[in-house]
XYZ file of C-alpha atoms in Angstrom:
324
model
C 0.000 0.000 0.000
C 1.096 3.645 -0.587
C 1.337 5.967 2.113
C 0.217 9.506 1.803
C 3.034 12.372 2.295
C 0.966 13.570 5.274
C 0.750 9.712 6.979
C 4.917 9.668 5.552
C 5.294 13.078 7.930
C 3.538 12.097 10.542
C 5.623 8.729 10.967
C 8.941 9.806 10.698
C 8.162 12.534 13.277
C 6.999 9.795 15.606
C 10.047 8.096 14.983
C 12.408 11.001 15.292
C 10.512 11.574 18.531
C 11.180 8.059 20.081
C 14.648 8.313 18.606
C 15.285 11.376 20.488
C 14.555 9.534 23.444
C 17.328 6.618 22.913
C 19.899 7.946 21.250
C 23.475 7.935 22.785
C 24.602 11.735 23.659
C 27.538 13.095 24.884
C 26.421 16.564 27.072
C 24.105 19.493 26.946
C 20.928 16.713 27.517
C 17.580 17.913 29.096
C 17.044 16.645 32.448
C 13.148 16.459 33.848
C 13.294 16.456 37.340
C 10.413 15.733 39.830
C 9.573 16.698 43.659
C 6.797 16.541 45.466
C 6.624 20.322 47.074
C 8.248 23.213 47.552
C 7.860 22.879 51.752
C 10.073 20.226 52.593
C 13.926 21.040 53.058
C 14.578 17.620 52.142
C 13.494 18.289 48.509
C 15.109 21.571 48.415
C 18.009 19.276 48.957
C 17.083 16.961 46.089
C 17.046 19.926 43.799
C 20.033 21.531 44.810
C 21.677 18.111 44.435
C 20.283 17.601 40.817
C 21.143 20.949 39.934
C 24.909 20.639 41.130
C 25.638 17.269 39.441
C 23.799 18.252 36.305
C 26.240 21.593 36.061
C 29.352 19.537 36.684
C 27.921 16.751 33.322
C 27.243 19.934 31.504
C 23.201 19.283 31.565
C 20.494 21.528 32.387
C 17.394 20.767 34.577
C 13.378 21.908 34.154
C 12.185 21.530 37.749
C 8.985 19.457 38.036
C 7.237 20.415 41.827
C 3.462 20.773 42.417
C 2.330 24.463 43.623
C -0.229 22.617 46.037
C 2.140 20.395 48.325
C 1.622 16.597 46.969
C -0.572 17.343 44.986
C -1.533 14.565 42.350
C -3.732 16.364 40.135
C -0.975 18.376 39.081
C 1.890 15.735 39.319
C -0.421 13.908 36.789
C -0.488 17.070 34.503
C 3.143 17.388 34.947
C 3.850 13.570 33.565
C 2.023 14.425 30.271
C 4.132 17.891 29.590
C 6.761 15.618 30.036
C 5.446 13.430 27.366
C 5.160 16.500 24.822
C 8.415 18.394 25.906
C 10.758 14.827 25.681
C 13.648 15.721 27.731
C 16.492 13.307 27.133
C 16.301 12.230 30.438
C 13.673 11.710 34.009
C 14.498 11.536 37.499
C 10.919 10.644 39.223
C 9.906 10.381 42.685
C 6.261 9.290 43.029
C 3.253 11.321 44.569
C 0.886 8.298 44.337
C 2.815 5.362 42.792
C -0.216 3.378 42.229
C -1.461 6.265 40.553
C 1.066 7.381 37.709
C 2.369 3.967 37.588
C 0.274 3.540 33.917
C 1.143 6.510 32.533
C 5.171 6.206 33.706
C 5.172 2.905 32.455
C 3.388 4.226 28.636
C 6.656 7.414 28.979
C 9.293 4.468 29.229
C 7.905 2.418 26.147
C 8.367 5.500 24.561
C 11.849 5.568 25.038
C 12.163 8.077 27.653
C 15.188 6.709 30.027
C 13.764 7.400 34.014
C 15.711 7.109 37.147
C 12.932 6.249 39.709
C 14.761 8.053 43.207
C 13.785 8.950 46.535
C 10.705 6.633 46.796
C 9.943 3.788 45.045
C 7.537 4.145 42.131
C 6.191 0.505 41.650
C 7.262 -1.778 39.246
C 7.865 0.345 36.018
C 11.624 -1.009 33.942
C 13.388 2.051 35.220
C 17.210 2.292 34.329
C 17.557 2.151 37.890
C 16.469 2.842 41.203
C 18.581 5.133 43.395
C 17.608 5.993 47.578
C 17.806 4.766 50.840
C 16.725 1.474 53.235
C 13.807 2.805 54.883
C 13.720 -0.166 56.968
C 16.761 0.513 58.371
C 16.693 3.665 59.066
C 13.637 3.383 61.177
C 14.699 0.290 63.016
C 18.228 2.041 63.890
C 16.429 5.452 64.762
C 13.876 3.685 67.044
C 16.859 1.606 68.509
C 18.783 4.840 69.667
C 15.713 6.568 71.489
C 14.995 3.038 73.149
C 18.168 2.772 74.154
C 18.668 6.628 75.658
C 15.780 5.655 77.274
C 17.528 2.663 79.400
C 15.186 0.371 76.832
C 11.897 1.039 78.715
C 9.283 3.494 78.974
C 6.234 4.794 76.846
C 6.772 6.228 73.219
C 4.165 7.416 70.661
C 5.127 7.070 66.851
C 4.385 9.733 64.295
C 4.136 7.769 61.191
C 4.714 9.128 57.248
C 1.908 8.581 55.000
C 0.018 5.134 55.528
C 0.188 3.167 51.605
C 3.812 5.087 51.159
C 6.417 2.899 50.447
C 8.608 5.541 52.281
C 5.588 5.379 54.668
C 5.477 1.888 55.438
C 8.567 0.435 55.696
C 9.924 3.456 58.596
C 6.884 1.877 60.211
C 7.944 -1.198 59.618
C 11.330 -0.821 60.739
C 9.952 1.195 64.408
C 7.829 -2.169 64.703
C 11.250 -4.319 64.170
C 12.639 -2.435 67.100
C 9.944 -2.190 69.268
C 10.013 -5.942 68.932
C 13.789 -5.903 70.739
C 12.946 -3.926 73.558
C 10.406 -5.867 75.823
C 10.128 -3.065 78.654
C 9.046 -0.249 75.825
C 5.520 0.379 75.748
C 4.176 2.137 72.533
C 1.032 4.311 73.428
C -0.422 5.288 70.078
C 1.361 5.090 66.327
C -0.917 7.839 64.112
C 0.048 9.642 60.514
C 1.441 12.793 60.754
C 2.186 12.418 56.844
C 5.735 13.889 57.022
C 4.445 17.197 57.972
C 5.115 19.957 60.277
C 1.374 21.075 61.304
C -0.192 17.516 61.149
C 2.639 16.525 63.512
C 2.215 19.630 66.156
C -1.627 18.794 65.724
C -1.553 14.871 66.373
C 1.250 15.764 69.234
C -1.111 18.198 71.064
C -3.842 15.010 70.489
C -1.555 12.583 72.293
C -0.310 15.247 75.161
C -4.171 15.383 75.921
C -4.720 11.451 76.358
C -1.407 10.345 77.795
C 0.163 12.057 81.015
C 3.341 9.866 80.837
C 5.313 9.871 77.400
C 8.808 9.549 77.567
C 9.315 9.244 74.119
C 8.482 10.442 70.362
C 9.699 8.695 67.067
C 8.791 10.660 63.736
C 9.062 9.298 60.171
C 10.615 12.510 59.268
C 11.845 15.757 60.236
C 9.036 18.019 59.487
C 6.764 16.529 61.626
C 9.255 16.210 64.136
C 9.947 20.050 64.577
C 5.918 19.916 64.478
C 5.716 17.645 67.763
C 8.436 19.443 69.643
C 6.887 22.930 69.332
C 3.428 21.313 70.913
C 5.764 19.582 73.563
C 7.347 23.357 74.661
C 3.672 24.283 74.435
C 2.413 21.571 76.624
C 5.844 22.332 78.899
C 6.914 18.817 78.303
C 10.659 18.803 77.435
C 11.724 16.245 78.901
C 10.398 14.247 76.654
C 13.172 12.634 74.216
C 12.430 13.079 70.082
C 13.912 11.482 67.249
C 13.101 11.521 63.552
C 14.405 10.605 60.209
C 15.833 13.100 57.190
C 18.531 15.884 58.414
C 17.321 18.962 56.735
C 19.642 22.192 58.299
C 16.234 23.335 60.951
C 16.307 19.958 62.154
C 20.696 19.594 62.525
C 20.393 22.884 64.469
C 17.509 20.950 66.892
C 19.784 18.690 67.328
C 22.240 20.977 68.090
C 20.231 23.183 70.833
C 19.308 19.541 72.073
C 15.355 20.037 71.591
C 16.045 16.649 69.144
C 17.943 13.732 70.345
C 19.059 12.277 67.346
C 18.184 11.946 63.654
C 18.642 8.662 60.677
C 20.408 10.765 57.764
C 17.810 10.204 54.799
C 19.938 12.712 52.732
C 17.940 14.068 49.843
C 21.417 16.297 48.547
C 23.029 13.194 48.124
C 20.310 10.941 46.335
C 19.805 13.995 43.676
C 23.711 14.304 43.170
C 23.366 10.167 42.426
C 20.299 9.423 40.843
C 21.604 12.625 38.013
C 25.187 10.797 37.700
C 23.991 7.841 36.664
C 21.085 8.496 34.539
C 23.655 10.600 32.492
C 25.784 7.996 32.616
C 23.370 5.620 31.185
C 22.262 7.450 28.741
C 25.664 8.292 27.410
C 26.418 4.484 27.330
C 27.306 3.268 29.969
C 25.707 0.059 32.531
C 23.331 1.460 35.103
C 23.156 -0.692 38.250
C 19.634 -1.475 39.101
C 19.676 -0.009 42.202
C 22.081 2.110 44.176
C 21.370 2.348 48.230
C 22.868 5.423 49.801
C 23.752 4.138 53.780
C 22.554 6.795 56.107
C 24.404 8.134 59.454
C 22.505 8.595 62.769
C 23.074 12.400 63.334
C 23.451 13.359 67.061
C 24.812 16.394 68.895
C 28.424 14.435 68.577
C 28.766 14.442 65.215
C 26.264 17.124 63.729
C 28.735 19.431 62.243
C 28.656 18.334 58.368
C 24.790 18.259 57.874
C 25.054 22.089 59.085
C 26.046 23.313 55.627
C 23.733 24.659 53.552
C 22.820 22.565 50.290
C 23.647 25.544 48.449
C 27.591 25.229 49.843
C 27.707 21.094 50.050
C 30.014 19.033 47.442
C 28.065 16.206 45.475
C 29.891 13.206 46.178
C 31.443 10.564 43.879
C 28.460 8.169 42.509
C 31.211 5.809 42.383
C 31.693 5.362 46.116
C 27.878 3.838 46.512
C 27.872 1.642 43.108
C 28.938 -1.599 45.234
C 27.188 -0.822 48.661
């Protein structure tokens, strides 16, 4: 059959688009890069991480963040620009993974190369996956409050966002702990979905029903900073915190010893990563299917480092986490 000039047009530019996708390159690429908000430190970390690395591989970066925190309405919109725009290459971090699973999954069979970091975003053939154990870092944060505590007393748990894989396995890993410590008694375990006013709002909750807490473990430092301001409310501060991230507010807690300790879930670091080796894959060479950056328990000892502002930090060397 012969094809029409118009058909002729309109399938070489589908071709040329999917080619534009795969082909090898050497610098200047387009990098798409997504966060969740513009609230969190921790993702003004990711950013500023993406940003350096992509500077230093001669790339440049279009910014993908919802204006309403989390929001999935516009996350969704955001994955379709993506599909018109065709950057060479996508660093994603899901809102809803369940949700933009289908359409991530249609961008990759369209050649688009994506780095899946920060959280896990379901079962899509990324080039590679590039974060942190979650499990770990709950089960070693809960570990050091349970242990400044002597290994007994009562604790309340501020958890991430319940169906998060982020979410669930911090839980997870508090559970693990709780599990090792016989004499600690866990009062109440209750979202506070990584956020600063949830978490002074569910604190103030929990200071109403319980007269004796002697602990508080938070999935992250937002919520965290949340809790402690209804504590100095409530004139409990005696009570011991400890949370998970190590945005700069939260180091300087730590510091002024309103936070006892923190698991290092260093956003900086995973952007600096997760752009290295996308780049790198895309310019030929092997991507490893998953790259887990280990994470340091931040206390007033050893708080120094995680004082510098992202702006002033060094990315490190993607090639010191390719075999841990």
């Amino acid at each position: 059959m012969r094809t029409t000039r118009p058909l002729r047009c309109v399938v070489a530019a589908l071709i040329c688009g999917t080619l534009s996708h795969s082909a090898a390159l050497a610098d200047g690429e387009t990098i798409a890069a997504f966060t969740k908000n513009q609230v969190d430190p921790h993702f003004e970390g990711v950013r500023a991480g993406v940003a350096q690395m992509a500077a230093k591989m001669n790339a440049t970066v279009k910014n993908y963040t919802p204006t309403k925190p989390n929001n999935i309405t516009e996350g969704m919109s955001q994955l379709e620009d993506v599909g018109v725009t065709k950057p060479n290459l996508m660093l994603f971090m899901p809102i809803d993974a369940k949700a933009q699973l289908p359409t991530i999954k249609r961008l990759i069979e369209s050649g688009l190369p994506i780095i899946n970091y920060n959280d896990r975003g379901g079962d899509a053939p990324y080039l590679s996956y590039v974060g942190q154990d979650d499990y770990k870092l709950g089960y070693e944060i809960a570990k050091t409050l349970f242990d400044h505590l002597g290994g007994k007393g009562n604790v309340v748990i501020l958890e991430g966002v319940k169906g998060s894989t982020t979410g669930d396995e911090r839980k997870r890993g508090f559970d693990a702990a709780v599990k090792d410590y016989p004499n600690i008694k866990v009062l109440a375990s209750q979202p506070a979905n990584f956020q600063r006013l949830l978490g002074m709002q569910t604190m103030e909750n929990l200071i109403q029903q319980f007269s004796n807490i002697d602990g508080v473990i938070s999935a992250a430092d937002a919520s965290a900073l949340g809790a402690i301001e209804a504590l100095n409310a409530a004139g409990r501060k005696n009570v011991a915190v400890v949370s998970i991230n190590g945005v700069p507010e939260a180091v300087e807690a730590v510091k002024a010893g309103t936070l006892l300790a923190i698991a290092e879930f260093d956003g900086f670091k995973i952007g600096c990563v997760a752009t290295a080796v996308g780049l790198n894959a895309i310019r030929g060479k092997s991507a490893p299917k998953q790259i887990t950056i280990p994470g340091a328990i931040i206390t007033k000892a050893n708080y120094a480092p995680w004082l510098i502002p992202y702006k002033d930090r060094t990315c490190p060397a993607p090639d010191a986490y390719m075999t841990k």
